[in-house]
Amino acid sequence: MIMEMRGGPERQAARLLLVEDEPVILELLCDVLNDAGFDVVHATTGTGAVRAVHQHHPDLITLDVSLPGMDGFAVIRQLRESGLRIPVIFLTARDSAEDRERASALGAEDYISKPFSLEELLRRVRAVLSRAETTDRSVE
Ligand code: CA
């Protein structure tokens, strides 16, 4: 499933890391994002997510907040503290203004509350990826 060819002349599909501890939701998201042409890897715990980031170098992370052990907020904090600026979209059933503010303060790009439509998710994923690409180019 994972291609190791990176940086070739043709553009590789963006790699997404999905972090979700509910198997049914995870499987659905993996299927939809695979079908949409993304290279998808996943993790089901916070520590697994941090490990997967170092192992797979994703272009974008969709991150559940309520995870066993280390939660999504702790995951993004740890990534940002180690200098990793990978865009993060929170996907969560928690929808208080406080949670949204916290996510934003920790540097999340977007925040989607469950339940959400799959079209909505795809639209937001593409929007965040194209913003990230523009930012990369402007640095050159
Ligand atoms: Ca969860």
JSON list of C-alpha atoms and ligand atoms in Angstrom, two decimals:
[
{"chain": "A", "resi": 1, "resn": "MET", "atom": "CA", "xyz": [0.00, 0.00, 0.00]},
{"chain": "A", "resi": 2, "resn": "ILE", "atom": "CA", "xyz": [2.83, 2.41, 0.78]},
{"chain": "A", "resi": 3, "resn": "MET", "atom": "CA", "xyz": [5.03, 3.56, -2.08]},
{"chain": "A", "resi": 4, "resn": "GLU", "atom": "CA", "xyz": [8.55, 4.42, -1.11]},
{"chain": "A", "resi": 5, "resn": "MET", "atom": "CA", "xyz": [9.28, 6.37, -4.29]},
{"chain": "A", "resi": 6, "resn": "ARG", "atom": "CA", "xyz": [9.30, 10.00, -3.26]},
{"chain": "A", "resi": 7, "resn": "GLY", "atom": "CA", "xyz": [10.51, 13.06, -5.05]},
{"chain": "A", "resi": 8, "resn": "GLY", "atom": "CA", "xyz": [10.40, 11.63, -8.60]},
{"chain": "A", "resi": 9, "resn": "PRO", "atom": "CA", "xyz": [9.62, 13.86, -11.58]},
{"chain": "A", "resi": 10, "resn": "GLU", "atom": "CA", "xyz": [5.90, 13.06, -11.51]},
{"chain": "A", "resi": 11, "resn": "ARG", "atom": "CA", "xyz": [3.87, 14.24, -8.57]},
{"chain": "A", "resi": 12, "resn": "GLN", "atom": "CA", "xyz": [3.01, 11.51, -6.06]},
{"chain": "A", "resi": 13, "resn": "ALA", "atom": "CA", "xyz": [-0.43, 11.31, -4.49]},
{"chain": "A", "resi": 14, "resn": "ALA", "atom": "CA", "xyz": [-0.64, 13.22, -1.22]},
{"chain": "A", "resi": 15, "resn": "ARG", "atom": "CA", "xyz": [-0.18, 10.96, 1.76]},
{"chain": "A", "resi": 16, "resn": "LEU", "atom": "CA", "xyz": [-2.76, 11.23, 4.52]},
{"chain": "A", "resi": 17, "resn": "LEU", "atom": "CA", "xyz": [-2.46, 9.89, 8.04]},
{"chain": "A", "resi": 18, "resn": "LEU", "atom": "CA", "xyz": [-5.89, 9.07, 9.52]},
{"chain": "A", "resi": 19, "resn": "VAL", "atom": "CA", "xyz": [-5.99, 8.83, 13.29]},
{"chain": "A", "resi": 20, "resn": "GLU", "atom": "CA", "xyz": [-9.21, 7.28, 14.60]},
{"chain": "A", "resi": 21, "resn": "ASP", "atom": "CA", "xyz": [-9.88, 4.66, 17.26]},
{"chain": "A", "resi": 22, "resn": "GLU", "atom": "CA", "xyz": [-13.32, 3.56, 16.06]},
{"chain": "A", "resi": 23, "resn": "PRO", "atom": "CA", "xyz": [-12.74, 0.74, 13.54]},
{"chain": "A", "resi": 24, "resn": "VAL", "atom": "CA", "xyz": [-15.95, 1.30, 11.56]},
{"chain": "A", "resi": 25, "resn": "ILE", "atom": "CA", "xyz": [-15.25, 5.02, 11.04]},
{"chain": "A", "resi": 26, "resn": "LEU", "atom": "CA", "xyz": [-11.58, 4.37, 10.30]},
{"chain": "A", "resi": 27, "resn": "GLU", "atom": "CA", "xyz": [-12.41, 1.80, 7.64]},
{"chain": "A", "resi": 28, "resn": "LEU", "atom": "CA", "xyz": [-14.96, 4.09, 6.01]},
{"chain": "A", "resi": 29, "resn": "LEU", "atom": "CA", "xyz": [-12.54, 7.03, 5.95]},
{"chain": "A", "resi": 30, "resn": "CYS", "atom": "CA", "xyz": [-9.71, 4.87, 4.59]},
{"chain": "A", "resi": 31, "resn": "ASP", "atom": "CA", "xyz": [-11.95, 3.59, 1.77]},
{"chain": "A", "resi": 32, "resn": "VAL", "atom": "CA", "xyz": [-13.26, 7.01, 0.79]},
{"chain": "A", "resi": 33, "resn": "LEU", "atom": "CA", "xyz": [-9.86, 8.70, 0.82]},
{"chain": "A", "resi": 34, "resn": "ASN", "atom": "CA", "xyz": [-8.19, 5.81, -1.02]},
{"chain": "A", "resi": 35, "resn": "ASP", "atom": "CA", "xyz": [-10.91, 5.97, -3.67]},
{"chain": "A", "resi": 36, "resn": "ALA", "atom": "CA", "xyz": [-10.30, 9.71, -3.98]},
{"chain": "A", "resi": 37, "resn": "GLY", "atom": "CA", "xyz": [-6.70, 8.92, -4.97]},
{"chain": "A", "resi": 38, "resn": "PHE", "atom": "CA", "xyz": [-4.85, 9.63, -1.73]},
{"chain": "A", "resi": 39, "resn": "ASP", "atom": "CA", "xyz": [-2.11, 7.46, -0.30]},
{"chain": "A", "resi": 40, "resn": "VAL", "atom": "CA", "xyz": [-3.60, 6.56, 3.10]},
{"chain": "A", "resi": 41, "resn": "VAL", "atom": "CA", "xyz": [-1.93, 5.33, 6.28]},
{"chain": "A", "resi": 42, "resn": "HIS", "atom": "CA", "xyz": [-3.61, 5.14, 9.67]},
{"chain": "A", "resi": 43, "resn": "ALA", "atom": "CA", "xyz": [-3.14, 4.92, 13.43]},
{"chain": "A", "resi": 44, "resn": "THR", "atom": "CA", "xyz": [-5.63, 4.09, 16.19]},
{"chain": "A", "resi": 45, "resn": "THR", "atom": "CA", "xyz": [-3.90, 5.65, 19.22]},
{"chain": "A", "resi": 46, "resn": "GLY", "atom": "CA", "xyz": [-2.10, 8.91, 20.00]},
{"chain": "A", "resi": 47, "resn": "THR", "atom": "CA", "xyz": [1.30, 7.29, 20.43]},
{"chain": "A", "resi": 48, "resn": "GLY", "atom": "CA", "xyz": [0.70, 5.29, 17.24]},
{"chain": "A", "resi": 49, "resn": "ALA", "atom": "CA", "xyz": [-0.04, 8.58, 15.47]},
{"chain": "A", "resi": 50, "resn": "VAL", "atom": "CA", "xyz": [3.25, 10.18, 16.52]},
{"chain": "A", "resi": 51, "resn": "ARG", "atom": "CA", "xyz": [5.13, 7.04, 15.47]},
{"chain": "A", "resi": 52, "resn": "ALA", "atom": "CA", "xyz": [3.32, 6.96, 12.10]},
{"chain": "A", "resi": 53, "resn": "VAL", "atom": "CA", "xyz": [4.25, 10.61, 11.43]},
{"chain": "A", "resi": 54, "resn": "HIS", "atom": "CA", "xyz": [7.96, 9.83, 11.83]},
{"chain": "A", "resi": 55, "resn": "GLN", "atom": "CA", "xyz": [7.67, 6.62, 9.84]},
{"chain": "A", "resi": 56, "resn": "HIS", "atom": "CA", "xyz": [5.48, 7.76, 6.92]},
{"chain": "A", "resi": 57, "resn": "HIS", "atom": "CA", "xyz": [5.98, 11.57, 6.69]},
{"chain": "A", "resi": 58, "resn": "PRO", "atom": "CA", "xyz": [2.35, 12.35, 5.79]},
{"chain": "A", "resi": 59, "resn": "ASP", "atom": "CA", "xyz": [1.32, 15.55, 3.96]},
{"chain": "A", "resi": 60, "resn": "LEU", "atom": "CA", "xyz": [-1.75, 15.94, 6.16]},
{"chain": "A", "resi": 61, "resn": "ILE", "atom": "CA", "xyz": [-3.17, 14.37, 9.32]},
{"chain": "A", "resi": 62, "resn": "THR", "atom": "CA", "xyz": [-6.85, 13.91, 10.20]},
{"chain": "A", "resi": 63, "resn": "LEU", "atom": "CA", "xyz": [-6.88, 13.62, 13.96]},
{"chain": "A", "resi": 64, "resn": "ASP", "atom": "CA", "xyz": [-9.57, 12.40, 16.33]},
{"chain": "A", "resi": 65, "resn": "VAL", "atom": "CA", "xyz": [-9.54, 14.14, 19.73]},
{"chain": "A", "resi": 66, "resn": "SER", "atom": "CA", "xyz": [-10.75, 11.32, 22.01]},
{"chain": "A", "resi": 67, "resn": "LEU", "atom": "CA", "xyz": [-8.16, 8.57, 21.64]},
{"chain": "A", "resi": 68, "resn": "PRO", "atom": "CA", "xyz": [-6.96, 5.94, 24.10]},
{"chain": "A", "resi": 69, "resn": "GLY", "atom": "CA", "xyz": [-3.98, 7.18, 26.13]},
{"chain": "A", "resi": 70, "resn": "MET", "atom": "CA", "xyz": [-2.58, 10.32, 24.55]},
{"chain": "A", "resi": 71, "resn": "ASP", "atom": "CA", "xyz": [-5.43, 12.42, 23.08]},
{"chain": "A", "resi": 72, "resn": "GLY", "atom": "CA", "xyz": [-5.44, 14.39, 19.84]},
{"chain": "A", "resi": 73, "resn": "PHE", "atom": "CA", "xyz": [-4.51, 17.66, 21.57]},
{"chain": "A", "resi": 74, "resn": "ALA", "atom": "CA", "xyz": [-1.44, 16.01, 23.11]},
{"chain": "A", "resi": 75, "resn": "VAL", "atom": "CA", "xyz": [-0.51, 14.57, 19.69]},
{"chain": "A", "resi": 76, "resn": "ILE", "atom": "CA", "xyz": [-0.56, 17.93, 17.90]},
{"chain": "A", "resi": 77, "resn": "ARG", "atom": "CA", "xyz": [1.27, 19.61, 20.78]},
{"chain": "A", "resi": 78, "resn": "GLN", "atom": "CA", "xyz": [4.03, 17.00, 20.63]},
{"chain": "A", "resi": 79, "resn": "LEU", "atom": "CA", "xyz": [4.36, 17.33, 16.84]},
{"chain": "A", "resi": 80, "resn": "ARG", "atom": "CA", "xyz": [4.52, 21.13, 16.95]},
{"chain": "A", "resi": 81, "resn": "GLU", "atom": "CA", "xyz": [7.04, 21.03, 19.81]},
{"chain": "A", "resi": 82, "resn": "SER", "atom": "CA", "xyz": [9.30, 18.83, 17.71]},
{"chain": "A", "resi": 83, "resn": "GLY", "atom": "CA", "xyz": [9.08, 21.42, 14.92]},
{"chain": "A", "resi": 84, "resn": "LEU", "atom": "CA", "xyz": [6.76, 19.44, 12.61]},
{"chain": "A", "resi": 85, "resn": "ARG", "atom": "CA", "xyz": [4.38, 21.76, 10.74]},
{"chain": "A", "resi": 86, "resn": "ILE", "atom": "CA", "xyz": [2.32, 19.04, 9.00]},
{"chain": "A", "resi": 87, "resn": "PRO", "atom": "CA", "xyz": [-1.25, 20.35, 8.52]},
{"chain": "A", "resi": 88, "resn": "VAL", "atom": "CA", "xyz": [-3.77, 18.83, 10.94]},
{"chain": "A", "resi": 89, "resn": "ILE", "atom": "CA", "xyz": [-7.54, 18.62, 10.54]},
{"chain": "A", "resi": 90, "resn": "PHE", "atom": "CA", "xyz": [-9.33, 17.63, 13.71]},
{"chain": "A", "resi": 91, "resn": "LEU", "atom": "CA", "xyz": [-12.27, 15.26, 13.15]},
{"chain": "A", "resi": 92, "resn": "THR", "atom": "CA", "xyz": [-14.17, 15.04, 16.37]},
{"chain": "A", "resi": 93, "resn": "ALA", "atom": "CA", "xyz": [-17.49, 14.56, 18.12]},
{"chain": "A", "resi": 94, "resn": "ARG", "atom": "CA", "xyz": [-16.40, 17.20, 20.64]},
{"chain": "A", "resi": 95, "resn": "ASP", "atom": "CA", "xyz": [-17.73, 20.51, 19.44]},
{"chain": "A", "resi": 96, "resn": "SER", "atom": "CA", "xyz": [-17.46, 23.06, 22.24]},
{"chain": "A", "resi": 97, "resn": "ALA", "atom": "CA", "xyz": [-16.12, 26.53, 21.46]},
{"chain": "A", "resi": 98, "resn": "GLU", "atom": "CA", "xyz": [-13.41, 25.78, 23.99]},
{"chain": "A", "resi": 99, "resn": "ASP", "atom": "CA", "xyz": [-12.23, 22.70, 22.08]},
{"chain": "A", "resi": 100, "resn": "ARG", "atom": "CA", "xyz": [-12.19, 24.64, 18.80]},
{"chain": "A", "resi": 101, "resn": "GLU", "atom": "CA", "xyz": [-10.16, 27.45, 20.34]},
{"chain": "A", "resi": 102, "resn": "ARG", "atom": "CA", "xyz": [-7.77, 24.96, 21.85]},
{"chain": "A", "resi": 103, "resn": "ALA", "atom": "CA", "xyz": [-7.30, 23.19, 18.51]},
{"chain": "A", "resi": 104, "resn": "SER", "atom": "CA", "xyz": [-6.65, 26.48, 16.77]},
{"chain": "A", "resi": 105, "resn": "ALA", "atom": "CA", "xyz": [-4.22, 27.65, 19.46]},
{"chain": "A", "resi": 106, "resn": "LEU", "atom": "CA", "xyz": [-2.28, 24.40, 19.01]},
{"chain": "A", "resi": 107, "resn": "GLY", "atom": "CA", "xyz": [-1.93, 25.12, 15.29]},
{"chain": "A", "resi": 108, "resn": "ALA", "atom": "CA", "xyz": [-4.65, 22.94, 13.72]},
{"chain": "A", "resi": 109, "resn": "GLU", "atom": "CA", "xyz": [-5.58, 23.99, 10.16]},
{"chain": "A", "resi": 110, "resn": "ASP", "atom": "CA", "xyz": [-9.22, 22.98, 10.40]},
{"chain": "A", "resi": 111, "resn": "TYR", "atom": "CA", "xyz": [-11.76, 21.41, 12.73]},
{"chain": "A", "resi": 112, "resn": "ILE", "atom": "CA", "xyz": [-14.64, 19.23, 11.53]},
{"chain": "A", "resi": 113, "resn": "SER", "atom": "CA", "xyz": [-17.35, 18.04, 13.93]},
{"chain": "A", "resi": 114, "resn": "LYS", "atom": "CA", "xyz": [-18.89, 14.59, 13.69]},
{"chain": "A", "resi": 115, "resn": "PRO", "atom": "CA", "xyz": [-21.20, 13.74, 12.11]},
{"chain": "A", "resi": 116, "resn": "PHE", "atom": "CA", "xyz": [-19.85, 15.22, 8.86]},
{"chain": "A", "resi": 117, "resn": "SER", "atom": "CA", "xyz": [-20.46, 14.39, 5.23]},
{"chain": "A", "resi": 118, "resn": "LEU", "atom": "CA", "xyz": [-17.74, 12.64, 3.27]},
{"chain": "A", "resi": 119, "resn": "GLU", "atom": "CA", "xyz": [-17.96, 15.32, 0.54]},
{"chain": "A", "resi": 120, "resn": "GLU", "atom": "CA", "xyz": [-17.32, 17.94, 3.20]},
{"chain": "A", "resi": 121, "resn": "LEU", "atom": "CA", "xyz": [-14.29, 16.05, 4.46]},
{"chain": "A", "resi": 122, "resn": "LEU", "atom": "CA", "xyz": [-12.84, 15.67, 0.94]},
{"chain": "A", "resi": 123, "resn": "ARG", "atom": "CA", "xyz": [-13.39, 19.35, 0.22]},
{"chain": "A", "resi": 124, "resn": "ARG", "atom": "CA", "xyz": [-11.62, 20.42, 3.41]},
{"chain": "A", "resi": 125, "resn": "VAL", "atom": "CA", "xyz": [-8.74, 17.96, 2.90]},
{"chain": "A", "resi": 126, "resn": "ARG", "atom": "CA", "xyz": [-8.16, 19.29, -0.64]},
{"chain": "A", "resi": 127, "resn": "ALA", "atom": "CA", "xyz": [-8.41, 22.90, 0.55]},
{"chain": "A", "resi": 128, "resn": "VAL", "atom": "CA", "xyz": [-5.84, 22.40, 3.30]},
{"chain": "A", "resi": 129, "resn": "LEU", "atom": "CA", "xyz": [-3.48, 20.54, 0.94]},
{"chain": "A", "resi": 130, "resn": "SER", "atom": "CA", "xyz": [-3.65, 23.24, -1.70]},
{"chain": "A", "resi": 131, "resn": "ARG", "atom": "CA", "xyz": [-3.01, 25.95, 0.90]},
{"chain": "A", "resi": 132, "resn": "ALA", "atom": "CA", "xyz": [0.00, 23.97, 2.18]},
{"chain": "A", "resi": 133, "resn": "GLU", "atom": "CA", "xyz": [1.33, 23.62, -1.37]},
{"chain": "A", "resi": 134, "resn": "THR", "atom": "CA", "xyz": [1.02, 27.35, -2.03]},
{"chain": "A", "resi": 135, "resn": "THR", "atom": "CA", "xyz": [2.89, 28.06, 1.20]},
{"chain": "A", "resi": 136, "resn": "ASP", "atom": "CA", "xyz": [5.67, 25.64, 0.18]},
{"chain": "A", "resi": 137, "resn": "ARG", "atom": "CA", "xyz": [6.06, 27.36, -3.15]},
{"chain": "A", "resi": 138, "resn": "SER", "atom": "CA", "xyz": [6.16, 30.84, -1.67]},
{"chain": "A", "resi": 139, "resn": "VAL", "atom": "CA", "xyz": [9.11, 29.79, 0.50]},
{"chain": "A", "resi": 140, "resn": "GLU", "atom": "CA", "xyz": [11.27, 28.87, -2.52]},
{"chain": "B", "resi": 1, "resn": "CA", "atom": "CA", "xyz": [-12.40, 8.57, 19.30]}
]
